Amino acid sequence: MKQIMNWSVLGLFALQVFSVTAQEVIPNNQSDFNPIMYRQSSPYRSALGQPGDQYWQNQADYSIEATLDPEKNTITGHVTLTYHNNSPYDLNYIWMYVEQNRFTETSRGTLTTPIMGNRYSGDVDGGCDISNLEAKSNKRSKASSKHVISDTRMQVFFNDPIAAKNGVATVSMDFTYKIPESGMDRMGRLTTENGTVYSLAQWYPRVAVFDDVKGWNTEPYLGAGEFYVDYGNYDYKVTVPYDYVVVGSGALVNDKEVLTSTQRDRFAKAAKSDDRVYIITPEEVNDVDKTRPTQNGTLTWHFKMENTRDVAFATSKAFVWDAAKINLPSGKTIMAQSVYPKEVSGNDAWGRSTEYTKGSVENYSNQWFEYPYPNAVNVASNVGGMEYPGLSFCNSTSTGRGLWGVTDHEFGHNWFPMIVGSNERLYPWMDEGFNTFINYYSAKAFNNGEYPNDLIKGRKSLRIYNSKNREGIDTYPDVVNTRNLGNTAYGKPGLGLIMLREYILGPERFDYAFKQYIKNWAYKHPQPSDFFNAMENGAGENLNWFWRGWFYGTGNIDLAISYVQPYKGDYVIVLENRGDFPMPVKLKVTYDDDTTEIKNIPVEIWQRGDSWNYLLKTTKRLKSVEIDPDKILPDVNSSNDVWPSDIYKD
């Protein structure tokens, strides 16, 4: 029904619709505000949204030696896992992941991939061979070789249980596999003019997480679902032909053995430079006399990394290599590095990669939490974009804004989930969504907005929210329609945090709560309930209506101005919630003299119904009213957000 704008129409109808002295109560909406399960707490997880006084998590330390055979495109290696059982339970077995088994014709991931393929299609001629497995629950225990491999999982049994509360076990084995060319957009092989770039991830058998929420987390590696990994210390060695260069997560600890004196001097210069310094110039690629300390055989590159949930590496003889200093807020400096084929080395492409990496890491360190790793390495790859601690794979063909965007996004993942170690396989929004959120502000900061982030610009995502096939943020990544994953895991939760910061709480309250969440859960395993509780306690706000409405289900926002009427020298603005859940109302009122005011009306107006009469007290004549003037909310019907409007006319 069209509404009436005529100022003279007060009459019986208007008086029936609103009353300033006694707001009309219509059907109760209390269910929107009821508590949900996140109110629960335990000795392990406090209602404050931080680890409880009995919180525990297990630790996984790795010693790995691996050898690349570029003729056969294989990796052969030996891994020793030292597993620290800090849980209150004796463990007769552990579960490990053998994720290279995804690349077989009979894997669950292959068999659940559509015939026409998708982003997570991969090679099917691979698979990991395991041999010489030995598992000991303590130094005195007899070694066990018993294990069962099921798809991408492996159950390893012990002759004696790993003792609760600080028991230590070791598991060692040999492994070998063919490196997939197409590695589900997470790893793989890129052919370039001067050789193959190997991007190696999910490259060693590793233990699954045993936690206080689910016990063993053994969801299979299918494709869209990423990772959930324990923290520990890594000592790994990669042996390659002498003419190959290796970059990896963590610190290179034998630089004198694998770098020339010239390259070490260049690194020393880069460590003091805010501008990139070449370690290997485009002209030096494949000139082994200048770039390699030996001209025959193999070289072993040795890396170490502490308190990390994973490591990855890349190797090639085709790398241009440059580096620059990263300045951290504590005064400490570390290194940004980039490796890429010389055919993409121009300043409109990978020639700016180190600048982008430096800018991204510095921004997040200043804004949220200081970057903890010794290096940040960007690798030009056949992978579109994938993150690992201290190292990212980004598409070699990316340029300009695209390369900035993917670099910033992948390095943002060092905060979520590398520092804050959420379960990506079940809750991708806790890493992809949070990262999308911090990317929005990073883009604003980089070179004064050189590459604007348009996440909320023009409400471009409204088509998604109106889709009949939309799915909720809480949909598991391996279940969600791949066409919806960009919204459920990235866009919608990212926009949700922007709404929370800019529209609902304000930057000061939001930032304090969010930083406390990061600090309290750094190098730990938060669940969704921990995040919800952390934000509510830190900001001092009951937000159950927001979590319920935005993070669970597919409801939409539709705030409306029903009509405006003068009342006893003031004005009554009749507001309606025509959407599926409540939202505070931010009003911009403009007067005839073109002065403006912002009026913030709390969400509690919707507790008793979907209509509210707001009394605007003023001595001026009202010209216009607008809901959400900054256009942050994805309101699915913007035509009723402004008064006066054509929809209010006869």
XYZ file of C-alpha atoms in Angstrom, residues 106-376:
271
model
C 39.412 -43.398 -5.765
C 39.840 -40.702 -3.121
C 36.730 -39.262 -1.505
C 37.727 -35.861 -2.846
C 37.953 -37.119 -6.422
C 34.714 -39.063 -6.177
C 32.853 -36.029 -4.799
C 34.142 -33.635 -7.472
C 31.613 -32.815 -10.241
C 32.315 -34.407 -13.626
C 32.929 -30.987 -15.157
C 35.363 -30.157 -12.367
C 35.725 -27.086 -10.162
C 38.412 -25.071 -8.422
C 39.223 -28.053 -6.218
C 39.772 -30.537 -9.003
C 43.219 -32.115 -8.906
C 45.458 -34.710 -10.509
C 44.436 -38.319 -9.949
C 47.691 -40.165 -10.686
C 49.329 -39.515 -7.320
C 48.993 -40.740 -3.773
C 51.449 -41.158 -0.916
C 53.384 -44.344 -0.163
C 54.192 -44.857 3.538
C 56.862 -47.274 4.728
C 59.023 -48.094 7.760
C 56.555 -46.656 10.226
C 57.533 -46.864 13.899
C 55.441 -45.531 16.776
C 56.633 -45.389 20.389
C 54.538 -43.981 23.209
C 57.598 -43.427 25.401
C 61.313 -44.195 25.392
C 60.846 -47.540 27.128
C 57.901 -48.694 25.030
C 58.302 -51.258 22.267
C 57.888 -49.750 18.800
C 54.664 -50.449 16.915
C 54.276 -50.473 13.141
C 50.510 -50.965 13.205
C 48.594 -48.384 11.201
C 45.502 -48.159 9.040
C 45.206 -45.747 6.118
C 41.702 -44.638 5.155
C 41.670 -42.178 2.277
C 43.500 -39.062 3.552
C 43.578 -40.243 7.188
C 45.928 -42.666 8.913
C 45.360 -44.196 12.340
C 48.609 -45.038 14.160
C 48.481 -47.448 17.113
C 50.837 -47.706 20.095
C 51.751 -50.770 22.142
C 51.318 -48.664 25.275
C 49.137 -45.567 25.610
C 50.581 -42.078 25.486
C 50.224 -40.903 29.061
C 47.855 -38.062 29.833
C 49.201 -34.685 30.923
C 52.644 -34.379 29.344
C 53.152 -37.832 27.853
C 55.487 -37.766 24.814
C 55.388 -40.113 21.825
C 57.361 -40.390 18.588
C 56.166 -41.535 15.190
C 58.579 -41.854 12.286
C 58.106 -43.004 8.698
C 59.346 -42.721 5.143
C 57.088 -41.227 2.497
C 57.145 -40.637 -1.243
C 54.712 -39.289 -3.805
C 54.415 -37.729 -7.221
C 53.983 -33.948 -7.009
C 50.688 -33.076 -8.691
C 50.757 -30.491 -11.442
C 47.242 -29.438 -10.515
C 47.111 -29.539 -6.718
C 43.565 -28.301 -6.050
C 44.735 -24.678 -6.220
C 46.785 -25.218 -3.048
C 50.073 -26.576 -4.448
C 51.469 -27.804 -7.748
C 53.918 -27.350 -10.623
C 54.247 -24.309 -12.883
C 56.175 -24.562 -16.173
C 58.150 -21.405 -17.009
C 60.713 -20.395 -19.633
C 63.634 -21.349 -17.371
C 62.289 -24.321 -15.476
C 59.515 -25.644 -13.260
C 58.345 -23.859 -10.125
C 57.409 -26.426 -7.469
C 54.956 -25.174 -4.841
C 54.998 -27.732 -2.036
C 52.287 -27.901 0.621
C 50.425 -30.703 2.381
C 53.760 -32.369 1.656
C 54.387 -34.516 4.760
C 52.179 -36.777 6.934
C 50.993 -34.770 9.937
C 48.935 -35.343 13.030
C 45.277 -34.344 13.259
C 44.055 -32.151 16.116
C 42.781 -33.773 19.286
C 40.821 -31.149 21.228
C 38.339 -30.690 24.063
C 35.418 -30.097 21.684
C 35.338 -33.038 19.256
C 38.151 -35.280 20.379
C 39.916 -36.305 17.151
C 39.124 -34.013 14.218
C 39.242 -36.438 11.297
C 37.156 -34.797 8.570
C 38.568 -36.036 5.230
C 40.500 -33.725 2.929
C 38.034 -33.238 0.078
C 38.847 -29.867 -1.436
C 37.078 -26.754 -0.208
C 37.684 -27.502 3.474
C 41.142 -26.327 4.439
C 43.038 -27.243 7.587
C 43.053 -27.595 11.358
C 46.541 -28.182 12.703
C 48.396 -28.310 16.018
C 51.228 -25.921 16.837
C 54.814 -27.025 17.266
C 58.436 -26.553 16.264
C 59.740 -27.555 12.841
C 63.215 -28.504 11.709
C 63.199 -29.428 8.020
C 65.721 -29.975 5.249
C 65.063 -29.952 1.513
C 67.607 -31.453 -0.867
C 67.457 -30.257 -4.482
C 69.748 -30.146 -7.533
C 72.548 -27.607 -7.081
C 71.030 -25.144 -9.581
C 67.724 -24.877 -7.691
C 66.802 -22.215 -5.130
C 64.550 -23.017 -2.157
C 62.428 -20.601 -0.132
C 60.387 -21.811 2.804
C 58.461 -21.052 5.956
C 60.699 -19.962 8.808
C 64.383 -19.103 8.892
C 67.085 -20.427 6.586
C 69.780 -21.579 9.006
C 72.543 -22.685 6.636
C 72.787 -19.692 4.313
C 76.578 -19.988 4.076
C 76.172 -23.416 2.489
C 73.517 -22.571 -0.099
C 74.064 -18.870 -0.916
C 77.020 -17.139 -2.506
C 78.875 -14.430 -0.618
C 77.356 -11.885 -3.023
C 73.857 -13.094 -2.193
C 74.536 -12.913 1.534
C 75.789 -9.347 1.097
C 72.639 -8.480 -0.823
C 70.499 -9.944 1.957
C 72.360 -7.814 4.490
C 71.615 -4.752 2.355
C 67.952 -5.726 1.968
C 67.641 -6.120 5.742
C 68.252 -2.353 6.042
C 66.294 -1.230 2.982
C 62.650 -0.207 2.673
C 62.995 -0.652 -1.089
C 63.529 -4.011 -2.726
C 67.037 -5.340 -3.250
C 67.698 -8.112 -5.760
C 69.174 -11.326 -4.391
C 69.029 -12.846 -7.893
C 68.442 -10.373 -10.721
C 66.433 -11.199 -13.855
C 69.677 -11.235 -15.826
C 71.229 -13.783 -13.456
C 68.489 -16.408 -13.732
C 70.046 -19.754 -14.688
C 73.571 -18.318 -14.538
C 74.849 -20.881 -12.050
C 78.332 -19.407 -11.960
C 76.891 -16.256 -10.391
C 73.983 -17.649 -8.425
C 75.111 -21.024 -7.006
C 77.920 -21.806 -4.578
C 78.600 -25.092 -6.401
C 78.113 -26.229 -9.977
C 77.307 -29.901 -9.535
C 75.448 -32.408 -7.384
C 72.822 -31.367 -4.869
C 72.406 -28.840 -2.080
C 70.443 -29.243 1.132
C 68.544 -26.197 2.372
C 67.883 -26.211 6.128
C 64.982 -24.292 7.712
C 63.627 -23.934 11.235
C 60.379 -22.450 12.498
C 59.022 -22.307 16.038
C 55.461 -22.323 17.346
C 53.847 -22.743 13.939
C 51.008 -24.908 12.716
C 52.570 -25.815 9.372
C 55.413 -25.167 6.931
C 55.533 -24.994 3.135
C 58.245 -24.328 0.577
C 58.897 -23.615 -3.080
C 61.843 -24.492 -5.280
C 62.970 -23.752 -8.836
C 65.970 -22.812 -10.959
C 63.828 -20.117 -12.621
C 63.551 -17.710 -9.697
C 64.212 -14.008 -9.690
C 64.607 -13.236 -5.982
C 64.279 -9.914 -4.173
C 63.804 -8.742 -0.603
C 63.244 -5.711 1.632
C 62.905 -4.808 5.292
C 59.622 -5.084 7.198
C 59.276 -2.655 10.127
C 57.336 -3.992 13.099
C 55.749 -1.852 15.847
C 58.090 -3.257 18.513
C 61.067 -1.859 16.596
C 62.058 -5.292 15.363
C 62.705 -5.785 11.631
C 62.208 -8.894 9.508
C 62.320 -9.661 5.775
C 59.794 -9.517 2.937
C 60.850 -11.694 0.014
C 59.515 -12.566 -3.421
C 60.500 -15.237 -5.944
C 59.118 -15.306 -9.476
C 59.998 -16.140 -13.101
C 61.739 -13.333 -14.932
C 58.984 -13.168 -17.573
C 56.663 -11.645 -14.926
C 59.274 -9.426 -13.260
C 58.028 -6.062 -14.554
C 57.053 -3.224 -12.235
C 53.423 -3.610 -13.246
C 53.570 -7.224 -12.036
C 55.799 -9.194 -9.645
C 58.385 -6.437 -9.514
C 56.103 -4.898 -6.849
C 55.400 -8.127 -4.959
C 57.829 -7.389 -2.129
C 56.391 -3.882 -1.765
C 52.908 -5.395 -1.465
C 54.081 -8.039 1.019
C 55.846 -5.446 3.157
C 52.842 -3.101 3.154
C 50.429 -5.861 4.073
C 52.453 -7.285 6.962
C 53.276 -3.858 8.379
C 49.641 -2.796 8.312
C 48.279 -5.866 10.090
C 51.105 -5.748 12.630
C 50.300 -2.145 13.510
C 46.547 -2.589 13.464
C 45.963 -5.938 15.156
C 48.885 -8.085 16.364
C 52.593 -8.107 15.605
C 53.755 -10.545 12.927
C 55.725 -13.315 14.681
C 57.747 -14.960 11.893
C 61.250 -14.114 10.577
C 60.209 -13.858 6.921
C 57.217 -13.230 4.690
